[in-house]
Short mmCIF file of C-alpha atoms and ligand atoms in Angstrom, two decimals:
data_model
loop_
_atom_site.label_atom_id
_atom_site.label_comp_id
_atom_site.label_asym_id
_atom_site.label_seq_id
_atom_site.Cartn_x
_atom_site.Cartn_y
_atom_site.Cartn_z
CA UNK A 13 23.83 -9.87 67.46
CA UNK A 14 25.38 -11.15 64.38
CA UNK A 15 23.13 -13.74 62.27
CA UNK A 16 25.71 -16.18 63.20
CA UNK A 17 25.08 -15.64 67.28
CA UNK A 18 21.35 -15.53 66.18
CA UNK A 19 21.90 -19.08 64.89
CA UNK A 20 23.94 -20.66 67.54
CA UNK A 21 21.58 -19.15 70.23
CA UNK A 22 18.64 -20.86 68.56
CA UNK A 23 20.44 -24.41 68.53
CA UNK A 24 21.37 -23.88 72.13
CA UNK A 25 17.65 -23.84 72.28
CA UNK A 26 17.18 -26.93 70.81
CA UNK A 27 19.89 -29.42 71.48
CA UNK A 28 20.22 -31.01 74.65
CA UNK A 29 23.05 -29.37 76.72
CA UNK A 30 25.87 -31.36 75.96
CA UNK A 31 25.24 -31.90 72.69
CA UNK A 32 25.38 -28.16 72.00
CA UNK A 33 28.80 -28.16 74.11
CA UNK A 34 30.76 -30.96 71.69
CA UNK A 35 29.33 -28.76 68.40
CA UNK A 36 30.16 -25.58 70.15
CA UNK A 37 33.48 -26.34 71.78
CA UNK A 38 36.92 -25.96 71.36
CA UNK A 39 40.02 -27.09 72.59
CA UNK A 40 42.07 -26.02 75.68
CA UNK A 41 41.30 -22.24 76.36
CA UNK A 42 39.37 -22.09 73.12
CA UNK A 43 41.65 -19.45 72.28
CA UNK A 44 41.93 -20.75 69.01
CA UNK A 45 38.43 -20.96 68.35
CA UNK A 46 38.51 -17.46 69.47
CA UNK A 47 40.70 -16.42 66.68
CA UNK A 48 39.19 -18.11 63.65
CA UNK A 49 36.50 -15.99 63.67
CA UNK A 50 38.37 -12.31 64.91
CA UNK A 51 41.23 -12.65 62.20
CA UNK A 52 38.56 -12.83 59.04
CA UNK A 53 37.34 -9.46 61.03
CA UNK A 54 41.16 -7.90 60.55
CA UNK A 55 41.52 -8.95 57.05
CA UNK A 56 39.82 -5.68 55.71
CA UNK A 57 37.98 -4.93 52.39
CA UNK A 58 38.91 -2.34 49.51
CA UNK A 59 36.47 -1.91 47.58
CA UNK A 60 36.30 -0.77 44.15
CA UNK A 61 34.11 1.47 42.63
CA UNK A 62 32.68 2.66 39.73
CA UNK A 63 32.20 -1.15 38.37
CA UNK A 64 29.33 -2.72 36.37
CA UNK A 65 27.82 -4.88 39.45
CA UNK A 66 23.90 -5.47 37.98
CA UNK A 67 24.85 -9.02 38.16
CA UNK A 68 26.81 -10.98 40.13
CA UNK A 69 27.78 -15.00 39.39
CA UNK A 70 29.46 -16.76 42.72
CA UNK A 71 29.26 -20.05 40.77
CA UNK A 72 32.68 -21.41 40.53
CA UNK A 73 34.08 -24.99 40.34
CA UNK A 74 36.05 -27.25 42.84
CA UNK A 75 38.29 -29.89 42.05
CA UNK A 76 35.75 -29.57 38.95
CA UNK A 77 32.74 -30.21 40.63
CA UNK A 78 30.51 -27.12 39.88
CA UNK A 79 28.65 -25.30 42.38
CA UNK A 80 26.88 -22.35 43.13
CA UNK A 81 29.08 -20.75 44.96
CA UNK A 82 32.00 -20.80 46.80
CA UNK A 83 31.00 -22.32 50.24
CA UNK A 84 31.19 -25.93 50.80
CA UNK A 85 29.96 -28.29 54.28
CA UNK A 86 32.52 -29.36 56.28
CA UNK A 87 32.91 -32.84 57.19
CA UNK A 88 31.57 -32.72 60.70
CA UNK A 89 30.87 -35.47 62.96
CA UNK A 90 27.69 -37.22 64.18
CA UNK A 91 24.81 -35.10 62.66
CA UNK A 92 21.78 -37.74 64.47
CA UNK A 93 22.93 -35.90 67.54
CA UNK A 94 21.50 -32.74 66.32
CA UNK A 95 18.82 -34.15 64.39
CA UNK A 96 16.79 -37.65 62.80
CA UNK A 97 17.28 -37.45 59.93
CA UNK A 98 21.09 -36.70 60.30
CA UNK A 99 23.52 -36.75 57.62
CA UNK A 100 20.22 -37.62 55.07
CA UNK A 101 18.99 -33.95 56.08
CA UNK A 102 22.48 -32.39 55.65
CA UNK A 103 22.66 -33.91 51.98
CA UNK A 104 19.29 -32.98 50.81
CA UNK A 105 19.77 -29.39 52.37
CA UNK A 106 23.34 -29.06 50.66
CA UNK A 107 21.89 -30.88 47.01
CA UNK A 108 19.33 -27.73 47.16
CA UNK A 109 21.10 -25.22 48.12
CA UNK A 110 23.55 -26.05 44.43
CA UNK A 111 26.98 -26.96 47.42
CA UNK A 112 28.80 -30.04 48.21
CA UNK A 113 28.99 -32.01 51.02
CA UNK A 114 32.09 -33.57 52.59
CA UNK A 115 30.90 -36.28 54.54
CA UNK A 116 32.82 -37.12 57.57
CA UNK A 117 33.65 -40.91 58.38
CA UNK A 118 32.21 -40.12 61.62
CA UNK A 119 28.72 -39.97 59.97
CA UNK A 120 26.16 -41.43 61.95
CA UNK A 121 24.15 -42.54 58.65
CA UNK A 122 25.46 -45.66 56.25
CA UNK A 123 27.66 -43.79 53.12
CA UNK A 124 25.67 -45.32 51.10
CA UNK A 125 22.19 -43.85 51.92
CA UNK A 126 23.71 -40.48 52.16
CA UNK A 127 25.35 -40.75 48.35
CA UNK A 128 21.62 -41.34 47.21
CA UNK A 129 20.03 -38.35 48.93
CA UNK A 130 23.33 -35.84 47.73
CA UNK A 131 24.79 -33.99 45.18
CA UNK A 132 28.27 -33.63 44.70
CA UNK A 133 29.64 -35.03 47.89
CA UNK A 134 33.41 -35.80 48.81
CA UNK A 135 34.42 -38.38 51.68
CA UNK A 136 36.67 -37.39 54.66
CA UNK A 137 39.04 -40.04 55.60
CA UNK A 138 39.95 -40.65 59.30
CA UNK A 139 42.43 -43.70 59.16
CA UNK A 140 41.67 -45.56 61.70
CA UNK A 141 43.90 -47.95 64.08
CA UNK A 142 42.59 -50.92 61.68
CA UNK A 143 43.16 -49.96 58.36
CA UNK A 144 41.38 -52.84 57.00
CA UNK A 145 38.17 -51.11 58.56
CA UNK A 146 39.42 -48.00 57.18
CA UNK A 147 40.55 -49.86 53.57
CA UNK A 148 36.61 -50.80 53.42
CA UNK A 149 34.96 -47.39 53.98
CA UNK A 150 37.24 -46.05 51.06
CA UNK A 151 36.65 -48.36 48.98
CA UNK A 152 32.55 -48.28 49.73
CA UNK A 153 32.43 -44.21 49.93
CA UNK A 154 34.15 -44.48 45.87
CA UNK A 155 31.80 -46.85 44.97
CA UNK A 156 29.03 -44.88 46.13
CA UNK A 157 30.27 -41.51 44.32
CA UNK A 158 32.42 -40.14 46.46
CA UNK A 159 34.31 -37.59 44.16
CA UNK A 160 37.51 -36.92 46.27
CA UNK A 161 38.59 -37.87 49.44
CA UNK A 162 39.81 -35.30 51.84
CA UNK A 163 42.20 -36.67 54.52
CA UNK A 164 42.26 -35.04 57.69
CA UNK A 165 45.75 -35.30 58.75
CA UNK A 166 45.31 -32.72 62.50
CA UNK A 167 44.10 -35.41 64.37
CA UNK A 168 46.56 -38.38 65.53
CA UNK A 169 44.33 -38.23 69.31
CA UNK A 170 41.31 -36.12 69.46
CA UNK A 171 41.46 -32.72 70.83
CA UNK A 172 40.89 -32.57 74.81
CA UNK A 173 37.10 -29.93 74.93
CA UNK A 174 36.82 -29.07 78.52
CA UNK A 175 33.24 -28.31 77.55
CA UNK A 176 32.78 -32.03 76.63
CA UNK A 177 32.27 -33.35 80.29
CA UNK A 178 31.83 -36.49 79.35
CA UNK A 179 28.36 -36.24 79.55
CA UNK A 180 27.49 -36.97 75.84
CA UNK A 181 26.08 -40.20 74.53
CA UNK A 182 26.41 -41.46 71.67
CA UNK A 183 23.80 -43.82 70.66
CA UNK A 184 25.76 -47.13 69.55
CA UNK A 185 24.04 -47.27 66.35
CA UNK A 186 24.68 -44.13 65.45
CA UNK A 187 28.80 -44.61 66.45
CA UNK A 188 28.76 -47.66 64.26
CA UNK A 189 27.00 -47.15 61.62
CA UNK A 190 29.41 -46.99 58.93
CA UNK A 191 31.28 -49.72 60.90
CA UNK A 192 28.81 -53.06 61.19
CA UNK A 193 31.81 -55.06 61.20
CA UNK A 194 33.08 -53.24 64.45
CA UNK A 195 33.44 -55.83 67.79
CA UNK A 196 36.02 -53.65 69.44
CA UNK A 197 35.63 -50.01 70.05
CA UNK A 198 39.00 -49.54 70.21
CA UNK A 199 39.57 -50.36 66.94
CA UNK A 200 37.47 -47.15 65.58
CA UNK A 201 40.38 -44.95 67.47
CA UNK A 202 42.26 -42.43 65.29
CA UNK A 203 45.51 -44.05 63.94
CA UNK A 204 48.45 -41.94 65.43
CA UNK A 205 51.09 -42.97 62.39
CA UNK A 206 49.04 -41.09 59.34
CA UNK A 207 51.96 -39.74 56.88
CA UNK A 208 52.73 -38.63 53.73
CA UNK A 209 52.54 -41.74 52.41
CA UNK A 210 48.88 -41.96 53.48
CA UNK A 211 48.03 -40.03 50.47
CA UNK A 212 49.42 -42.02 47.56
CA UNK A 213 48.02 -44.96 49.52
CA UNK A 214 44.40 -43.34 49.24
CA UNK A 215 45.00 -42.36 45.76
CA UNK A 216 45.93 -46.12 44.57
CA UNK A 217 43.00 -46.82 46.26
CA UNK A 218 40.54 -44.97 45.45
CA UNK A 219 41.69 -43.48 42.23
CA UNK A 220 39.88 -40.16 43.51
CA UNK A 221 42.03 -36.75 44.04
CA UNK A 222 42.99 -36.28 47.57
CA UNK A 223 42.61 -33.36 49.81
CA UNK A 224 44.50 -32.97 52.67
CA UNK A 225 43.06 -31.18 55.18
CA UNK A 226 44.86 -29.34 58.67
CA UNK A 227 47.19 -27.86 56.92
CA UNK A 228 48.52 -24.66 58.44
CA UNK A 229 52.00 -24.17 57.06
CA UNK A 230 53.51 -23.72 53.83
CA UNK A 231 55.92 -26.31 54.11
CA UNK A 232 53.69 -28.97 54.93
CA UNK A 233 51.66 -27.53 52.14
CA UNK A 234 54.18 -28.43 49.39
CA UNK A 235 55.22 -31.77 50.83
CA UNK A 236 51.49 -32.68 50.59
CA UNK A 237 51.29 -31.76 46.81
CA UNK A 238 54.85 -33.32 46.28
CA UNK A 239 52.88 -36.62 48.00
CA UNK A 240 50.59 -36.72 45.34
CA UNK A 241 48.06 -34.65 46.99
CA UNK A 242 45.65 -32.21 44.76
CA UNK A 243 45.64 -29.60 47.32
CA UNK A 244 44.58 -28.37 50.55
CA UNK A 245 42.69 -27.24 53.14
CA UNK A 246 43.79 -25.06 55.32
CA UNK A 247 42.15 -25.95 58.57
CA UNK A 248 42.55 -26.14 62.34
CA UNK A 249 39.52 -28.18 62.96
CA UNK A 250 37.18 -25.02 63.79
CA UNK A 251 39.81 -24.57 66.68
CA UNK A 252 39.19 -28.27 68.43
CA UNK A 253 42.74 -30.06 68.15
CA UNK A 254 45.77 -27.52 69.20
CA UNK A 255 44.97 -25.18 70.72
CA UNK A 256 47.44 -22.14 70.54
CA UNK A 257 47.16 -22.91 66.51
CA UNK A 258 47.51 -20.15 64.42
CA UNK A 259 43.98 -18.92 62.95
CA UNK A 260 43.38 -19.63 59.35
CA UNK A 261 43.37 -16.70 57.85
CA UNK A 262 46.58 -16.18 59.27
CA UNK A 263 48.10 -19.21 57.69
CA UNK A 264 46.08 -18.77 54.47
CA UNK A 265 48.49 -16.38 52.92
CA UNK A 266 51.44 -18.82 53.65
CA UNK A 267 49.93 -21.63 51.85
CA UNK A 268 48.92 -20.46 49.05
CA UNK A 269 52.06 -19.04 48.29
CA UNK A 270 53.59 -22.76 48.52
CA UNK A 271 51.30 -24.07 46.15
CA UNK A 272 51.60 -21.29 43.93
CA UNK A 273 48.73 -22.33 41.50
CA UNK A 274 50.06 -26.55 41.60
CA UNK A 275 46.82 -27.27 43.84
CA UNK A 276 43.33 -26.11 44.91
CA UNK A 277 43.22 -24.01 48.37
CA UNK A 278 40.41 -24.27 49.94
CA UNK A 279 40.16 -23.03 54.03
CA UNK A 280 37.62 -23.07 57.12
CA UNK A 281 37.39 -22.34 60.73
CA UNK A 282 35.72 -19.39 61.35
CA UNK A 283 34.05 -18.07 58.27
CA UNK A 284 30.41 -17.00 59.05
CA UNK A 285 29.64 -14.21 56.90
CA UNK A 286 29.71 -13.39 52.99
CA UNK A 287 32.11 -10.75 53.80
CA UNK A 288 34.35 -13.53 55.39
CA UNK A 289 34.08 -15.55 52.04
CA UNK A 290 35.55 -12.72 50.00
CA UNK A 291 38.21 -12.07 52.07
CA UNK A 292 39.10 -16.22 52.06
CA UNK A 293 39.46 -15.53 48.33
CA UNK A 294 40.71 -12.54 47.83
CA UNK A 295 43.87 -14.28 50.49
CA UNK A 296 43.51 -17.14 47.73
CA UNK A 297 41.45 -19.63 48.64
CA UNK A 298 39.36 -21.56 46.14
CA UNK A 299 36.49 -21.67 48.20
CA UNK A 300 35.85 -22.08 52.21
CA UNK A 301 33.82 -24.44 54.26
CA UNK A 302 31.42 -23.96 57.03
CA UNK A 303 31.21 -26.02 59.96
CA UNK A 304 29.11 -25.17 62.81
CA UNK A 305 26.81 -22.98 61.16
CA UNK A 306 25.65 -26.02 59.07
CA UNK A 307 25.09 -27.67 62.15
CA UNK A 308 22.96 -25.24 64.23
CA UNK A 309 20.54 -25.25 60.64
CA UNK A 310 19.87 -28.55 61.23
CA UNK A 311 19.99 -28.62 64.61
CA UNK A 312 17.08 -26.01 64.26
CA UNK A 313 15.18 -26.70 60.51
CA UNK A 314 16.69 -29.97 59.09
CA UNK A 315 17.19 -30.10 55.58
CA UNK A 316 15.60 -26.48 55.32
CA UNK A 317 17.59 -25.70 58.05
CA UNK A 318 20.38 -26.68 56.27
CA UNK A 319 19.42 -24.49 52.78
CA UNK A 320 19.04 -21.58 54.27
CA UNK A 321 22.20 -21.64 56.26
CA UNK A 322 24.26 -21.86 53.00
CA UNK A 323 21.48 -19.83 50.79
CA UNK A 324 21.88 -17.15 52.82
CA UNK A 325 25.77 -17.22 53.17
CA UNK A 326 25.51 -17.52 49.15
CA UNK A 327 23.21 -14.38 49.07
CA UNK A 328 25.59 -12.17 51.24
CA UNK A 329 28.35 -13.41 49.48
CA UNK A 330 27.09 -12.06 46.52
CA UNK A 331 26.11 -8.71 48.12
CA UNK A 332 29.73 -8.07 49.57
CA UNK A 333 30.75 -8.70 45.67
CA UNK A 334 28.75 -6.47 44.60
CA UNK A 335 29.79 -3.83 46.94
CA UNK A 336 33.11 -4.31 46.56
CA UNK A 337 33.20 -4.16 42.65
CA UNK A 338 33.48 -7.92 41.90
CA UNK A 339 30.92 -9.38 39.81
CA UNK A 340 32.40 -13.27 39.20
CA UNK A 341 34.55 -15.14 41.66
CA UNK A 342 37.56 -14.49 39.32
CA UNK A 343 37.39 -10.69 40.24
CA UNK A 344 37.85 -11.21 43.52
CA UNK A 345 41.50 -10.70 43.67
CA UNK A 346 44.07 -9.91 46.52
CA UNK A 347 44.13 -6.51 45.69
CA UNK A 348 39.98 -6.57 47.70
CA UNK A 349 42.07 -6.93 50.99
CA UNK A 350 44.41 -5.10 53.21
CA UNK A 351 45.56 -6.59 56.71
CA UNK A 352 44.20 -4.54 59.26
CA UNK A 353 44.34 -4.34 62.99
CA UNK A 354 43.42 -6.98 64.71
C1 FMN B 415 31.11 -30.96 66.04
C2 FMN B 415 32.23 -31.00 65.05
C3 FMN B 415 32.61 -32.21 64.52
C4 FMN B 415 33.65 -32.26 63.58
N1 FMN B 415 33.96 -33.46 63.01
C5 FMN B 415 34.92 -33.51 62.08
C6 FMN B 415 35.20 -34.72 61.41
O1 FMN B 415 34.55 -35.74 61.63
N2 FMN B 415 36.19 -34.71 60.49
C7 FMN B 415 36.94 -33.59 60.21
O2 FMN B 415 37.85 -33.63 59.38
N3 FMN B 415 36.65 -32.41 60.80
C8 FMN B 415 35.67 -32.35 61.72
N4 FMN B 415 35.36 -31.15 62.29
C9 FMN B 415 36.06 -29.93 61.85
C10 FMN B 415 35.31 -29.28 60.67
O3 FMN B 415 35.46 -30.04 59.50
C11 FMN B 415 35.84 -27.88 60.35
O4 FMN B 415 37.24 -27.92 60.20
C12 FMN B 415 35.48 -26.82 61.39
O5 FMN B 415 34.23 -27.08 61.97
C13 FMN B 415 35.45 -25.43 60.72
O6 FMN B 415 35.23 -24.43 61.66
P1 FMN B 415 33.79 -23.73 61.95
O7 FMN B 415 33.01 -24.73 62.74
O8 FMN B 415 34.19 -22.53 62.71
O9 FMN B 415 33.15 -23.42 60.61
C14 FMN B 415 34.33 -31.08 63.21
C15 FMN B 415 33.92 -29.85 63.75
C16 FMN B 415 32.87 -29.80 64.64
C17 FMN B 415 32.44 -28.46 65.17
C1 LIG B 416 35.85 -41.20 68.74
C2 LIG B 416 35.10 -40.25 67.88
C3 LIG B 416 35.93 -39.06 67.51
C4 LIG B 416 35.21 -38.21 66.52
C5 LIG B 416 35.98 -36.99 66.20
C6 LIG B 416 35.15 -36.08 65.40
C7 LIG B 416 35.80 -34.75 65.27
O1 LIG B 416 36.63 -34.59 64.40
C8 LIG B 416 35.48 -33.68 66.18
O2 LIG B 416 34.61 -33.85 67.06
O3 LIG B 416 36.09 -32.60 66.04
#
């Protein structure tokens, strides 16, 4: 078993049955969550040799913000289902382990409390049917610190998870609790008429860089930075919106060649190993985000939980460098990879 399965078995453990299924699942046949993870596995290494490797730096910067290395938290929903202490946990394990946190609006912890326990932390934007609701979690995740906002733009309706048989609860305080203000449920659904546009608005707003994140083609790619946007990430929602969407690493190549340097890159869905980091930037991605695995360390450990889930990541990372002749982020260059078979 991989240390990944090792992991996920562990928080199936744990978590009450359908609780596990919403983290776990995907969409439709889960065929792309299937892929995610088996195209890193085709993208294969070449190392070099012969290369002064007695130490190796994966510190690198994104959108400025320094961190340890190149593995960020994704913004992921909910995180009281999987444990108390919830996003809180999540921050304090990601402020340890030197990473940033993007913090979803679907957090079931106030913004602000969660800005006081983190480090560098970004906010994910959802607009919402009622962008006045949506106007005043902007505007409350920048005063907090939010340092960029990343807009997710794959999800007009959520993904259909035939593993989510409606049997999950979630506890009302925990839905609203970046949304006091809510009477109406309905008004917390996804708005279906998110646009280009969205991102200047978010900009003028917030004054924070903007992220747009879903992308999977080039073209949209270069519309986003043409919007205003200061890059990318190249997502598919860990394989939970369309499914039949072309794996990210697949994609990866494609965008980065339309931002050709304009933008940062940055790309999840999938990535579970060091080796799978390297490969993300040696396709040239700035950095990649994890997910799931974030959530089955707290799910299992909390905050420690949480550390060691990226810690470790961080530590292989730096091994596969090592092996393959790389020792700073900026050697790791397209000419580590070759496209194998898949
Ligand atoms: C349980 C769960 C909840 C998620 N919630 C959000 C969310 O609130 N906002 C968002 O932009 N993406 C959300 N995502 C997608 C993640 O940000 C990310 O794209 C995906 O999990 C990466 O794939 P991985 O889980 O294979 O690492 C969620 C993913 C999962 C598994
Ligand atoms: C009505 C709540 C929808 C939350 C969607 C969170 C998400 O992006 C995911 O589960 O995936």
């Amino acid at each position: 078993m991989t240390p990944y399965a090792i992991l996920e078995e562990r928080a199936r453990a744990v978590l009450p049955r359908p609780v596990f299924d919403y983290y776990a699942g995907g969409a439709g046949d889960e065929d792309t969550l299937a892929a995610n993870a088996r195209a890193w596995s085709a993208v294969r290494l070449r190392p070099r040799v012969l290369r002064d490797v007695s130490r190796v730096d994966t510190s690198t910067t994104v959108l400025g913000a320094r961190i340890a290395a190149p593995v960020l938290v994704a913004p992921t929903a909910f995180h009281r289902l999987a444990h108390p202490s919830g996003e809180l946990a999540t921050a304090e394990g990601t402020a340890a382990a030197g990473s940033l946190l993007v913090l979803s609006t679907r957090s079931s912890t106030r913004i602000e409390s969660v800005a006081a326990a983190a480090g560098p932390w970004w906010f994910q934007v959802y607009l919402l049917r009622d962008r006045g609701l949506t106007k005043e979690f902007v505007q409350r995740a920048t005063a907090a610190g939010a340092r960029a906002l990343v807009l997710t733009g794959d999800t007009p309706y959520v993904g259909r998870k035939r593993r989510d048989r409606g049997s999950l609860a979630i506890p009302d305080e925990d839905f609203r609790a970046n949304l006091e203000r809510l009477t109406d449920v309905a008004l917390a659904e996804q708005a279906a008429n998110v646009t280009f546009d969205d991102i200047g608005w978010l900009h003028e707003l917030s004054r924070l860089p903007v992220l747009v994140k879903g992308v999977l083609r080039g073209d949209d790619a270069a519309r986003c930075l043409e919007a205003g946007a200061a890059g990318v990430v190249v997502s598919n929602h860990g394989g939970r919106q369309l499914d039949g969407a072309v794996a990210t690493a697949e994609a990866l190549p494609e965008v980065v060649e339309a931002i050709a340097g304009r933008g940062e890159v940055l790309v999840d869905g999938g990535v579970r190993s060091g080796r799978d980091v390297v490969r993300a930037l040696a396709l040239g991605a700035r950095a990649v985000l994890l997910g799931r695995s974030v959530l089955w360390g707290l799910a299992t450990e909390g905050a420690a939980g949480v550390q060691r889930v990226l810690t470790e990541v961080q530590e292989d990372t730096a091994h596969v460098m090592a092996l393959a002749g790389a020792s700073s982020v900026d050697e790791v260059t397209s000419d580590l990879v070759t496209l194998g078979a898949v």
